[in-house]
PDB file of C-alpha atoms in Angstrom:
ATOM      1  CA  MET L   1       0.000   0.000   0.000  1.00  0.00           C
ATOM      2  CA  LYS L   2       1.236   3.471  -0.899  1.00  0.00           C
ATOM      3  CA  LYS L   3       1.325   6.116   1.822  1.00  0.00           C
ATOM      4  CA  TYR L   4       0.142   8.899  -0.501  1.00  0.00           C
ATOM      5  CA  ASP L   5      -2.526   9.042  -3.160  1.00  0.00           C
ATOM      6  CA  VAL L   6      -0.859  12.050  -4.796  1.00  0.00           C
ATOM      7  CA  THR L   7       2.463  13.829  -4.460  1.00  0.00           C
ATOM      8  CA  GLY L   8       2.502  17.213  -6.150  1.00  0.00           C
ATOM      9  CA  ILE L   9       5.340  19.455  -7.271  1.00  0.00           C
ATOM     10  CA  GLY L  10       4.874  23.138  -8.022  1.00  0.00           C
ATOM     11  CA  ASN L  11       5.373  26.757  -7.066  1.00  0.00           C
ATOM     12  CA  ALA L  12       4.534  27.562  -3.456  1.00  0.00           C
ATOM     13  CA  LEU L  13       2.740  30.903  -3.414  1.00  0.00           C
ATOM     14  CA  VAL L  14       0.669  32.813  -0.928  1.00  0.00           C
ATOM     15  CA  ASP L  15      -2.471  33.872  -2.776  1.00  0.00           C
ATOM     16  CA  ILE L  16      -3.792  37.366  -2.041  1.00  0.00           C
ATOM     17  CA  GLU L  17      -7.199  37.530  -3.669  1.00  0.00           C
ATOM     18  CA  PHE L  18      -9.346  40.624  -4.097  1.00  0.00           C
ATOM     19  CA  LYS L  19     -12.121  42.061  -6.258  1.00  0.00           C
ATOM     20  CA  VAL L  20     -11.440  44.653  -8.952  1.00  0.00           C
ATOM     21  CA  THR L  21     -13.181  46.335 -11.872  1.00  0.00           C
ATOM     22  CA  ASP L  22     -12.115  46.324 -15.518  1.00  0.00           C
ATOM     23  CA  LYS L  23     -11.152  49.972 -15.004  1.00  0.00           C
ATOM     24  CA  PHE L  24      -8.523  48.810 -12.492  1.00  0.00           C
ATOM     25  CA  PHE L  25      -6.835  46.857 -15.299  1.00  0.00           C
ATOM     26  CA  LEU L  26      -6.933  49.813 -17.665  1.00  0.00           C
ATOM     27  CA  ASP L  27      -5.625  52.245 -15.063  1.00  0.00           C
ATOM     28  CA  ASN L  28      -2.772  49.946 -14.022  1.00  0.00           C
ATOM     29  CA  GLY L  29      -1.802  48.285 -17.304  1.00  0.00           C
ATOM     30  CA  VAL L  30      -2.798  44.742 -16.291  1.00  0.00           C
ATOM     31  CA  GLU L  31      -3.616  42.144 -18.968  1.00  0.00           C
ATOM     32  CA  LYS L  32      -6.931  40.561 -18.045  1.00  0.00           C
ATOM     33  CA  GLY L  33      -7.638  36.840 -17.821  1.00  0.00           C
ATOM     34  CA  VAL L  34      -4.111  35.388 -17.756  1.00  0.00           C
ATOM     35  CA  MET L  35      -1.254  34.746 -15.362  1.00  0.00           C
ATOM     36  CA  THR L  36       1.587  37.253 -15.755  1.00  0.00           C
ATOM     37  CA  LEU L  37       4.953  36.937 -14.036  1.00  0.00           C
ATOM     38  CA  VAL L  38       6.035  40.240 -12.491  1.00  0.00           C
ATOM     39  CA  ASP L  39       8.938  41.468 -10.389  1.00  0.00           C
ATOM     40  CA  GLU L  40       8.596  42.477  -6.757  1.00  0.00           C
ATOM     41  CA  ASP L  41       8.509  46.214  -7.491  1.00  0.00           C
ATOM     42  CA  ARG L  42       5.618  45.804  -9.910  1.00  0.00           C
ATOM     43  CA  GLN L  43       3.694  43.632  -7.475  1.00  0.00           C
ATOM     44  CA  ASN L  44       4.264  46.059  -4.625  1.00  0.00           C
ATOM     45  CA  ALA L  45       3.089  48.940  -6.818  1.00  0.00           C
ATOM     46  CA  LEU L  46      -0.183  47.084  -7.478  1.00  0.00           C
ATOM     47  CA  MET L  47      -0.602  46.280  -3.787  1.00  0.00           C
ATOM     48  CA  ARG L  48      -0.322  49.979  -2.944  1.00  0.00           C
ATOM     49  CA  VAL L  49      -3.413  50.775  -5.012  1.00  0.00           C
ATOM     50  CA  ILE L  50      -5.666  47.932  -3.842  1.00  0.00           C
ATOM     51  CA  ASN L  51      -7.698  47.595  -0.700  1.00  0.00           C
ATOM     52  CA  THR L  52      -5.636  44.887   0.995  1.00  0.00           C
ATOM     53  CA  ALA L  53      -7.908  45.021   4.060  1.00  0.00           C
ATOM     54  CA  GLU L  54     -10.569  43.207   2.035  1.00  0.00           C
ATOM     55  CA  ALA L  55      -8.158  40.725   0.451  1.00  0.00           C
ATOM     56  CA  LYS L  56      -8.275  37.020   1.252  1.00  0.00           C
ATOM     57  CA  LYS L  57      -4.933  35.361   2.017  1.00  0.00           C
ATOM     58  CA  GLN L  58      -4.107  31.637   1.954  1.00  0.00           C
ATOM     59  CA  CYS L  59      -1.421  29.283   0.754  1.00  0.00           C
ATOM     60  CA  GLY L  60      -1.770  28.469  -2.893  1.00  0.00           C
ATOM     61  CA  GLY L  61      -0.202  27.895  -6.229  1.00  0.00           C
ATOM     62  CA  SER L  62      -1.835  25.554  -8.728  1.00  0.00           C
ATOM     63  CA  ALA L  63      -0.551  22.188  -7.490  1.00  0.00           C
ATOM     64  CA  ALA L  64      -0.930  23.238  -3.844  1.00  0.00           C
ATOM     65  CA  ASN L  65      -4.639  23.882  -4.414  1.00  0.00           C
ATOM     66  CA  THR L  66      -4.941  20.452  -6.034  1.00  0.00           C
ATOM     67  CA  VAL L  67      -3.209  18.424  -3.308  1.00  0.00           C
ATOM     68  CA  ILE L  68      -5.213  20.306  -0.658  1.00  0.00           C
ATOM     69  CA  ALA L  69      -8.396  19.267  -2.486  1.00  0.00           C
ATOM     70  CA  VAL L  70      -7.229  15.631  -2.437  1.00  0.00           C
ATOM     71  CA  SER L  71      -6.766  15.931   1.325  1.00  0.00           C
ATOM     72  CA  GLN L  72     -10.136  17.587   1.914  1.00  0.00           C
ATOM     73  CA  PHE L  73     -11.984  14.763   0.177  1.00  0.00           C
ATOM     74  CA  GLY L  74     -10.253  12.259   2.429  1.00  0.00           C
ATOM     75  CA  GLY L  75      -7.129  11.344   0.475  1.00  0.00           C
ATOM     76  CA  ASN L  76      -3.469  11.441   1.512  1.00  0.00           C
ATOM     77  CA  SER L  77      -1.254  13.958  -0.241  1.00  0.00           C
ATOM     78  CA  TYR L  78       2.262  15.376  -0.156  1.00  0.00           C
ATOM     79  CA  TYR L  79       3.671  18.591  -1.616  1.00  0.00           C
ATOM     80  CA  CYS L  80       7.258  19.304  -2.733  1.00  0.00           C
ATOM     81  CA  CYS L  81       7.768  23.057  -2.674  1.00  0.00           C
ATOM     82  CA  LYS L  82      10.027  25.955  -1.669  1.00  0.00           C
ATOM     83  CA  VAL L  83       9.337  28.937   0.602  1.00  0.00           C
ATOM     84  CA  ALA L  84      11.594  31.435   2.361  1.00  0.00           C
ATOM     85  CA  ASP L  85      12.294  31.997   6.055  1.00  0.00           C
ATOM     86  CA  ASP L  86       9.892  34.922   6.296  1.00  0.00           C
ATOM     87  CA  GLU L  87       6.411  35.609   7.654  1.00  0.00           C
ATOM     88  CA  LEU L  88       4.606  34.352   4.552  1.00  0.00           C
ATOM     89  CA  GLY L  89       6.812  31.245   4.372  1.00  0.00           C
ATOM     90  CA  HIS L  90       5.791  30.212   7.881  1.00  0.00           C
ATOM     91  CA  PHE L  91       2.175  31.140   7.083  1.00  0.00           C
ATOM     92  CA  PHE L  92       2.356  28.787   4.103  1.00  0.00           C
ATOM     93  CA  MET L  93       3.644  25.904   6.234  1.00  0.00           C
ATOM     94  CA  ASP L  94       0.987  26.420   8.903  1.00  0.00           C
ATOM     95  CA  ASP L  95      -1.772  26.536   6.291  1.00  0.00           C
ATOM     96  CA  MET L  96      -0.549  23.325   4.643  1.00  0.00           C
ATOM     97  CA  LYS L  97      -0.514  21.597   8.037  1.00  0.00           C
ATOM     98  CA  GLU L  98      -4.080  22.720   8.738  1.00  0.00           C
ATOM     99  CA  SER L  99      -5.038  21.394   5.295  1.00  0.00           C
ATOM    100  CA  GLY L 100      -3.710  17.928   6.151  1.00  0.00           C
ATOM    101  CA  VAL L 101      -0.955  17.923   3.522  1.00  0.00           C
ATOM    102  CA  ASP L 102       2.534  16.581   4.276  1.00  0.00           C
ATOM    103  CA  HIS L 103       5.427  18.530   2.750  1.00  0.00           C
ATOM    104  CA  ASN L 104       9.193  18.834   2.446  1.00  0.00           C
ATOM    105  CA  LEU L 105       9.515  22.122   4.343  1.00  0.00           C
ATOM    106  CA  ASN L 106      11.569  22.239   7.540  1.00  0.00           C
ATOM    107  CA  PRO L 107      11.067  25.446   9.585  1.00  0.00           C
ATOM    108  CA  GLU L 108      14.618  25.116  10.920  1.00  0.00           C
ATOM    109  CA  LYS L 109      16.185  24.920   7.457  1.00  0.00           C
ATOM    110  CA  LEU L 110      14.372  27.504   5.376  1.00  0.00           C
ATOM    111  CA  GLU L 111      16.570  29.747   3.215  1.00  0.00           C
ATOM    112  CA  GLU L 112      16.675  33.525   3.414  1.00  0.00           C
ATOM    113  CA  GLY L 113      14.675  35.269   0.727  1.00  0.00           C
ATOM    114  CA  ILE L 114      11.121  36.213  -0.132  1.00  0.00           C
ATOM    115  CA  THR L 115       8.226  33.765  -0.347  1.00  0.00           C
ATOM    116  CA  GLY L 116       6.343  33.973  -3.631  1.00  0.00           C
ATOM    117  CA  LYS L 117       3.045  35.843  -3.814  1.00  0.00           C
ATOM    118  CA  CYS L 118       0.226  35.759  -6.319  1.00  0.00           C
ATOM    119  CA  LEU L 119      -2.163  38.689  -6.631  1.00  0.00           C
ATOM    120  CA  VAL L 120      -5.456  37.167  -7.769  1.00  0.00           C
ATOM    121  CA  MET L 121      -7.745  39.840  -9.194  1.00  0.00           C
ATOM    122  CA  VAL L 122     -11.374  38.834  -9.711  1.00  0.00           C
ATOM    123  CA  THR L 123     -13.807  40.865 -11.811  1.00  0.00           C
ATOM    124  CA  GLU L 124     -17.610  40.885 -11.801  1.00  0.00           C
ATOM    125  CA  ASP L 125     -17.701  38.436 -14.738  1.00  0.00           C
ATOM    126  CA  ALA L 126     -15.995  35.876 -12.397  1.00  0.00           C
ATOM    127  CA  GLU L 127     -12.800  35.858 -14.469  1.00  0.00           C
ATOM    128  CA  ARG L 128      -9.542  35.618 -12.596  1.00  0.00           C
ATOM    129  CA  THR L 129      -6.380  37.527 -13.490  1.00  0.00           C
ATOM    130  CA  MET L 130      -3.093  36.766 -11.764  1.00  0.00           C
ATOM    131  CA  ASN L 131       0.115  38.734 -11.319  1.00  0.00           C
ATOM    132  CA  THR L 132       2.736  36.518  -9.743  1.00  0.00           C
ATOM    133  CA  PHE L 133       6.064  37.329  -8.126  1.00  0.00           C
ATOM    134  CA  LEU L 134       7.735  33.943  -7.732  1.00  0.00           C
ATOM    135  CA  GLY L 135      10.251  35.006  -5.102  1.00  0.00           C
ATOM    136  CA  ILE L 136      12.293  32.101  -3.816  1.00  0.00           C
ATOM    137  CA  THR L 137      10.216  29.511  -5.679  1.00  0.00           C
ATOM    138  CA  GLN L 138      11.818  30.707  -8.928  1.00  0.00           C
ATOM    139  CA  ASN L 139      14.824  28.752  -7.622  1.00  0.00           C
ATOM    140  CA  TYR L 140      12.761  25.544  -7.312  1.00  0.00           C
ATOM    141  CA  SER L 141      15.034  22.757  -8.476  1.00  0.00           C
ATOM    142  CA  VAL L 142      15.812  19.059  -8.393  1.00  0.00           C
ATOM    143  CA  ALA L 143      16.954  19.536  -4.764  1.00  0.00           C
ATOM    144  CA  ASP L 144      13.353  20.291  -3.754  1.00  0.00           C
ATOM    145  CA  VAL L 145      11.984  17.031  -5.177  1.00  0.00           C
ATOM    146  CA  ASN L 146      11.390  14.394  -2.496  1.00  0.00           C
ATOM    147  CA  GLU L 147      12.223  11.061  -4.123  1.00  0.00           C
ATOM    148  CA  ALA L 148      10.905   8.994  -1.193  1.00  0.00           C
ATOM    149  CA  ALA L 149       7.508  10.703  -1.267  1.00  0.00           C
ATOM    150  CA  ILE L 150       7.124  10.144  -5.009  1.00  0.00           C
ATOM    151  CA  LYS L 151       8.034   6.466  -4.694  1.00  0.00           C
ATOM    152  CA  ASP L 152       5.449   6.086  -1.945  1.00  0.00           C
ATOM    153  CA  SER L 153       2.623   7.611  -4.040  1.00  0.00           C
ATOM    154  CA  LYS L 154       0.049   6.304  -6.466  1.00  0.00           C
ATOM    155  CA  TYR L 155       0.413   9.412  -8.627  1.00  0.00           C
ATOM    156  CA  LEU L 156       2.887  12.227  -9.181  1.00  0.00           C
ATOM    157  CA  TYR L 157       1.100  15.480 -10.075  1.00  0.00           C
ATOM    158  CA  ILE L 158       3.175  18.059 -12.000  1.00  0.00           C
ATOM    159  CA  GLU L 159       2.233  21.741 -12.187  1.00  0.00           C
ATOM    160  CA  GLY L 160       2.734  23.316 -15.606  1.00  0.00           C
ATOM    161  CA  TYR L 161       3.914  26.667 -14.239  1.00  0.00           C
ATOM    162  CA  LEU L 162       7.305  25.120 -13.384  1.00  0.00           C
ATOM    163  CA  VAL L 163       8.137  24.990 -17.095  1.00  0.00           C
ATOM    164  CA  THR L 164       9.044  28.708 -17.152  1.00  0.00           C
ATOM    165  CA  SER L 165      12.564  28.181 -15.774  1.00  0.00           C
ATOM    166  CA  GLU L 166      15.316  25.731 -16.705  1.00  0.00           C
ATOM    167  CA  ASN L 167      15.752  24.612 -13.089  1.00  0.00           C
ATOM    168  CA  GLY L 168      11.986  24.175 -12.752  1.00  0.00           C
ATOM    169  CA  LYS L 169      11.808  22.126 -15.924  1.00  0.00           C
ATOM    170  CA  ALA L 170      14.745  20.021 -14.717  1.00  0.00           C
ATOM    171  CA  ALA L 171      12.780  19.307 -11.512  1.00  0.00           C
ATOM    172  CA  MET L 172       9.745  18.272 -13.588  1.00  0.00           C
ATOM    173  CA  LEU L 173      11.870  15.889 -15.649  1.00  0.00           C
ATOM    174  CA  GLN L 174      13.607  14.435 -12.600  1.00  0.00           C
ATOM    175  CA  ALA L 175      10.342  13.877 -10.725  1.00  0.00           C
ATOM    176  CA  LYS L 176       8.782  12.213 -13.777  1.00  0.00           C
ATOM    177  CA  LYS L 177      11.833   9.972 -14.159  1.00  0.00           C
ATOM    178  CA  ILE L 178      11.634   8.888 -10.497  1.00  0.00           C
ATOM    179  CA  ALA L 179       7.942   8.120 -10.891  1.00  0.00           C
ATOM    180  CA  GLU L 180       8.341   6.136 -14.097  1.00  0.00           C
ATOM    181  CA  ASN L 181      11.270   4.139 -12.729  1.00  0.00           C
ATOM    182  CA  ASN L 182       9.198   3.143  -9.699  1.00  0.00           C
ATOM    183  CA  GLY L 183       5.836   2.315 -11.255  1.00  0.00           C
ATOM    184  CA  VAL L 184       4.210   5.574 -10.107  1.00  0.00           C
ATOM    185  CA  LYS L 185       1.724   7.103 -12.548  1.00  0.00           C
ATOM    186  CA  VAL L 186       2.290  10.660 -13.770  1.00  0.00           C
ATOM    187  CA  ALA L 187      -0.339  13.373 -14.065  1.00  0.00           C
ATOM    188  CA  MET L 188       0.293  16.876 -15.345  1.00  0.00           C
ATOM    189  CA  THR L 189      -1.670  20.089 -15.787  1.00  0.00           C
ATOM    190  CA  PHE L 190      -0.953  22.760 -18.406  1.00  0.00           C
ATOM    191  CA  SER L 191      -1.990  25.337 -15.767  1.00  0.00           C
ATOM    192  CA  ASP L 192      -2.592  28.338 -18.043  1.00  0.00           C
ATOM    193  CA  PRO L 193      -3.016  29.117 -21.774  1.00  0.00           C
ATOM    194  CA  ALA L 194      -0.037  31.479 -21.638  1.00  0.00           C
ATOM    195  CA  MET L 195       2.184  28.641 -20.439  1.00  0.00           C
ATOM    196  CA  VAL L 196       1.222  26.484 -23.422  1.00  0.00           C
ATOM    197  CA  LYS L 197       1.568  29.371 -25.872  1.00  0.00           C
ATOM    198  CA  TYR L 198       5.059  30.422 -24.815  1.00  0.00           C
ATOM    199  CA  PHE L 199       6.572  27.199 -23.457  1.00  0.00           C
ATOM    200  CA  LYS L 200       5.218  24.456 -25.733  1.00  0.00           C
ATOM    201  CA  GLU L 201       8.682  22.995 -26.384  1.00  0.00           C
ATOM    202  CA  GLY L 202       9.225  22.701 -22.646  1.00  0.00           C
ATOM    203  CA  PHE L 203       5.973  20.787 -22.275  1.00  0.00           C
ATOM    204  CA  ASP L 204       6.986  18.522 -25.155  1.00  0.00           C
ATOM    205  CA  ASP L 205      10.204  17.726 -23.280  1.00  0.00           C
ATOM    206  CA  VAL L 206       8.383  16.903 -20.044  1.00  0.00           C
ATOM    207  CA  ILE L 207       5.584  14.887 -21.650  1.00  0.00           C
ATOM    208  CA  GLY L 208       8.089  12.873 -23.680  1.00  0.00           C
ATOM    209  CA  HIS L 209       6.420   9.721 -24.985  1.00  0.00           C
ATOM    210  CA  SER L 210       3.336  10.429 -22.849  1.00  0.00           C
ATOM    211  CA  VAL L 211       1.895  11.005 -19.383  1.00  0.00           C
ATOM    212  CA  ASP L 212      -0.728   8.870 -17.668  1.00  0.00           C
ATOM    213  CA  MET L 213      -3.116  11.773 -17.014  1.00  0.00           C
ATOM    214  CA  LEU L 214      -3.276  15.267 -18.485  1.00  0.00           C
ATOM    215  CA  PHE L 215      -5.499  18.177 -17.435  1.00  0.00           C
ATOM    216  CA  ALA L 216      -6.251  21.029 -19.840  1.00  0.00           C
ATOM    217  CA  ASN L 217      -9.015  23.483 -20.579  1.00  0.00           C
ATOM    218  CA  GLU L 218     -10.372  23.948 -24.114  1.00  0.00           C
ATOM    219  CA  GLU L 219      -8.060  26.812 -24.992  1.00  0.00           C
ATOM    220  CA  GLU L 220      -4.958  25.021 -23.717  1.00  0.00           C
ATOM    221  CA  ALA L 221      -5.880  21.831 -25.580  1.00  0.00           C
ATOM    222  CA  MET L 222      -6.251  23.683 -28.882  1.00  0.00           C
ATOM    223  CA  ILE L 223      -3.087  25.760 -28.431  1.00  0.00           C
ATOM    224  CA  TYR L 224      -0.998  22.703 -27.559  1.00  0.00           C
ATOM    225  CA  THR L 225      -2.273  20.563 -30.428  1.00  0.00           C
ATOM    226  CA  GLY L 226      -2.378  23.394 -32.951  1.00  0.00           C
ATOM    227  CA  LYS L 227      -5.996  22.581 -33.780  1.00  0.00           C
ATOM    228  CA  ASP L 228      -8.760  25.135 -34.229  1.00  0.00           C
ATOM    229  CA  ASN L 229     -11.571  22.987 -32.859  1.00  0.00           C
ATOM    230  CA  LEU L 230     -12.052  20.771 -29.850  1.00  0.00           C
ATOM    231  CA  MET L 231     -12.932  17.597 -31.763  1.00  0.00           C
ATOM    232  CA  ASP L 232      -9.589  17.571 -33.568  1.00  0.00           C
ATOM    233  CA  ALA L 233      -7.697  18.690 -30.465  1.00  0.00           C
ATOM    234  CA  ARG L 234      -8.989  15.840 -28.336  1.00  0.00           C
ATOM    235  CA  GLU L 235      -7.940  13.295 -30.962  1.00  0.00           C
ATOM    236  CA  GLU L 236      -4.469  14.809 -31.137  1.00  0.00           C
ATOM    237  CA  LEU L 237      -4.117  14.770 -27.333  1.00  0.00           C
ATOM    238  CA  LYS L 238      -4.247  10.963 -27.419  1.00  0.00           C
ATOM    239  CA  LYS L 239      -0.641  11.125 -28.658  1.00  0.00           C
ATOM    240  CA  ALA L 240       0.453  12.988 -25.504  1.00  0.00           C
ATOM    241  CA  ALA L 241      -1.527  11.271 -22.761  1.00  0.00           C
ATOM    242  CA  LYS L 242      -2.973   7.847 -22.031  1.00  0.00           C
ATOM    243  CA  HIS L 243      -5.913   9.576 -20.332  1.00  0.00           C
ATOM    244  CA  PHE L 244      -6.957  13.212 -20.135  1.00  0.00           C
ATOM    245  CA  CYS L 245      -9.562  15.688 -18.956  1.00  0.00           C
ATOM    246  CA  ILE L 246     -10.540  18.756 -20.959  1.00  0.00           C
ATOM    247  CA  THR L 247     -12.547  21.173 -18.845  1.00  0.00           C
ATOM    248  CA  GLN L 248     -15.136  23.325 -20.602  1.00  0.00           C
ATOM    249  CA  GLY L 249     -16.299  25.760 -17.938  1.00  0.00           C
ATOM    250  CA  LYS L 250     -20.083  26.057 -17.880  1.00  0.00           C
ATOM    251  CA  ASN L 251     -20.299  23.228 -20.455  1.00  0.00           C
ATOM    252  CA  GLY L 252     -18.771  20.609 -18.158  1.00  0.00           C
ATOM    253  CA  ALA L 253     -15.822  18.483 -19.248  1.00  0.00           C
ATOM    254  CA  ILE L 254     -14.656  15.713 -21.564  1.00  0.00           C
ATOM    255  CA  ILE L 255     -12.696  12.748 -20.241  1.00  0.00           C
ATOM    256  CA  TRP L 256     -10.721  10.248 -22.298  1.00  0.00           C
ATOM    257  CA  ASP L 257     -10.443   7.067 -20.226  1.00  0.00           C
ATOM    258  CA  GLY L 258      -8.169   5.305 -22.700  1.00  0.00           C
ATOM    259  CA  ASP L 259     -11.031   3.702 -24.591  1.00  0.00           C
ATOM    260  CA  THR L 260     -13.991   6.064 -24.614  1.00  0.00           C
ATOM    261  CA  PHE L 261     -14.803   9.750 -24.429  1.00  0.00           C
ATOM    262  CA  ILE L 262     -17.006  10.517 -21.427  1.00  0.00           C
ATOM    263  CA  ASP L 263     -19.053  13.702 -21.347  1.00  0.00           C
ATOM    264  CA  ILE L 264     -19.242  15.164 -17.847  1.00  0.00           C
ATOM    265  CA  GLU L 265     -22.303  17.305 -17.259  1.00  0.00           C
ATOM    266  CA  PRO L 266     -21.935  20.710 -15.625  1.00  0.00           C
ATOM    267  CA  TYR L 267     -23.719  21.607 -12.419  1.00  0.00           C
ATOM    268  CA  LYS L 268     -25.658  24.845 -12.675  1.00  0.00           C
ATOM    269  CA  THR L 269     -24.277  27.573 -10.478  1.00  0.00           C
ATOM    270  CA  GLU L 270     -23.909  31.327 -10.363  1.00  0.00           C
ATOM    271  CA  ALA L 271     -20.242  31.976 -11.061  1.00  0.00           C
ATOM    272  CA  ILE L 272     -18.616  34.771  -9.111  1.00  0.00           C
ATOM    273  CA  ASP L 273     -14.944  33.679  -9.071  1.00  0.00           C
ATOM    274  CA  SER L 274     -13.237  31.210 -11.420  1.00  0.00           C
ATOM    275  CA  ASN L 275      -9.957  31.220  -9.489  1.00  0.00           C
ATOM    276  CA  GLY L 276      -8.946  27.665  -8.580  1.00  0.00           C
ATOM    277  CA  ALA L 277     -11.727  25.948 -10.534  1.00  0.00           C
ATOM    278  CA  GLY L 278      -9.299  23.941 -12.665  1.00  0.00           C
ATOM    279  CA  ASP L 279      -7.133  23.084  -9.659  1.00  0.00           C
ATOM    280  CA  MET L 280     -10.204  21.871  -7.772  1.00  0.00           C
ATOM    281  CA  PHE L 281     -11.392  19.819 -10.742  1.00  0.00           C
ATOM    282  CA  ALA L 282      -7.992  18.108 -10.892  1.00  0.00           C
ATOM    283  CA  GLY L 283      -7.857  17.532  -7.125  1.00  0.00           C
ATOM    284  CA  ALA L 284     -11.326  16.023  -6.884  1.00  0.00           C
ATOM    285  CA  PHE L 285     -10.671  13.886  -9.956  1.00  0.00           C
ATOM    286  CA  MET L 286      -7.300  12.683  -8.638  1.00  0.00           C
ATOM    287  CA  TYR L 287      -8.923  11.811  -5.311  1.00  0.00           C
ATOM    288  CA  GLY L 288     -11.554   9.814  -7.185  1.00  0.00           C
ATOM    289  CA  ILE L 289      -9.295   7.726  -9.391  1.00  0.00           C
ATOM    290  CA  THR L 290      -6.925   6.944  -6.505  1.00  0.00           C
ATOM    291  CA  ASN L 291      -9.755   5.885  -4.200  1.00  0.00           C
ATOM    292  CA  GLY L 292     -11.714   3.349  -6.193  1.00  0.00           C
ATOM    293  CA  HIS L 293     -13.953   5.587  -8.296  1.00  0.00           C
ATOM    294  CA  SER L 294     -14.386   5.156 -12.049  1.00  0.00           C
ATOM    295  CA  TYR L 295     -13.369   7.881 -14.485  1.00  0.00           C
ATOM    296  CA  ALA L 296     -17.037   8.811 -14.925  1.00  0.00           C
ATOM    297  CA  SER L 297     -17.672   8.955 -11.175  1.00  0.00           C
ATOM    298  CA  SER L 298     -14.454  10.920 -10.601  1.00  0.00           C
ATOM    299  CA  GLY L 299     -15.471  13.348 -13.328  1.00  0.00           C
ATOM    300  CA  LYS L 300     -18.867  13.835 -11.704  1.00  0.00           C
ATOM    301  CA  LEU L 301     -17.206  14.541  -8.350  1.00  0.00           C
ATOM    302  CA  ALA L 302     -14.802  16.987 -10.002  1.00  0.00           C
ATOM    303  CA  SER L 303     -17.646  18.774 -11.766  1.00  0.00           C
ATOM    304  CA  MET L 304     -19.631  19.130  -8.556  1.00  0.00           C
ATOM    305  CA  ALA L 305     -16.585  20.410  -6.663  1.00  0.00           C
ATOM    306  CA  SER L 306     -15.508  22.938  -9.287  1.00  0.00           C
ATOM    307  CA  SER L 307     -19.075  24.262  -9.637  1.00  0.00           C
ATOM    308  CA  LYS L 308     -19.038  24.914  -5.899  1.00  0.00           C
ATOM    309  CA  ILE L 309     -15.688  26.690  -6.123  1.00  0.00           C
ATOM    310  CA  VAL L 310     -16.800  29.145  -8.822  1.00  0.00           C
ATOM    311  CA  SER L 311     -19.894  30.037  -6.781  1.00  0.00           C
ATOM    312  CA  GLN L 312     -17.794  31.486  -3.956  1.00  0.00           C
ATOM    313  CA  PHE L 313     -14.807  33.743  -3.399  1.00  0.00           C
ATOM    314  CA  GLY L 314     -11.516  31.833  -3.133  1.00  0.00           C
ATOM    315  CA  PRO L 315     -10.030  28.615  -4.588  1.00  0.00           C
ATOM    316  CA  ARG L 316     -10.699  26.236  -1.703  1.00  0.00           C
ATOM    317  CA  LEU L 317     -13.637  24.376  -0.199  1.00  0.00           C
ATOM    318  CA  LYS L 318     -14.397  24.289   3.477  1.00  0.00           C
ATOM    319  CA  TRP L 319     -13.987  20.838   5.028  1.00  0.00           C
ATOM    320  CA  HIS L 320     -17.702  20.334   5.547  1.00  0.00           C
ATOM    321  CA  GLU L 321     -18.384  21.327   1.930  1.00  0.00           C
ATOM    322  CA  ALA L 322     -16.084  18.575   0.654  1.00  0.00           C
ATOM    323  CA  LYS L 323     -17.897  16.026   2.828  1.00  0.00           C
ATOM    324  CA  GLU L 324     -21.285  17.275   1.586  1.00  0.00           C
ATOM    325  CA  ILE L 325     -20.197  16.904  -2.051  1.00  0.00           C
ATOM    326  CA  LEU L 326     -18.971  13.369  -1.404  1.00  0.00           C
ATOM    327  CA  ALA L 327     -22.285  12.558   0.236  1.00  0.00           C
ATOM    328  CA  ARG L 328     -24.102  13.785  -2.883  1.00  0.00           C
ATOM    329  CA  LEU L 329     -21.908  11.526  -5.024  1.00  0.00           C
ATOM    330  CA  ASN L 330     -22.583   8.513  -2.812  1.00  0.00           C
ATOM    331  CA  PRO L 331     -26.110   9.029  -1.415  1.00  0.00           C
TER     332      PRO L 331
END
């Protein structure tokens, strides 16, 4: 028996989420709807013009949100990450502990530096825009990959954002190699359309002959495959992954289980914040397939969970909400 259902690798960030108007983007030169890497000065300049008193703060980053979701549904998860010996670094560790996720961070051995922060700006149309200062996690490397944790997991989950740096990509490749050499399945998420657009060659290197599970939204799937429609894109994705999920927002999702395409119905909800919806979908789905659920059942759980996430502010469920969703899946 494996100790962990999922071990994730990714950028450790403290999310600072707040509501803005489209005028905020125009006034401050922010590109809407994508994740943009910024330096500390730029991030601090944005923070000076927002109402931080109303902002919501919690540990995050794409893969962190996913492994926390696995934990909340009752699974066992581990996170390989990097934070600094500062206030936000210790906040991150405490939040991960409260979320039931094991990790590689040792409070006595943290390096000097600045813990990464992600400003998550949410507009009235529920779209999320992110400006990220990576801080110390830009130095994430092979040294931050816990080989023992990967070996003791059913799945390795790789965050696509790591592809932006050579040391991050090296960590992705090393973690995948450890998993494959030890019979551990590999899942990966593209994370953001901008990542696929500007770092496609890096993803090709990491995917190699294939991955066991791939998560993408419609736009990412079409950008990666070079296809202008979803039907062609999903056929092309079979060359990159043995199984995959393509999320479609309010239209649900498509799952390829290796033999058949499964349409996952959406759950009607009033969307107010899309931040973390894809991470939650992946986390609920990964919990499902590592805990005896079929691909169809896991997709249904993921759809229910992500519909709940977009109906509220913030990328994470409360513990009782996760239990309620599971109860709806298994009445």
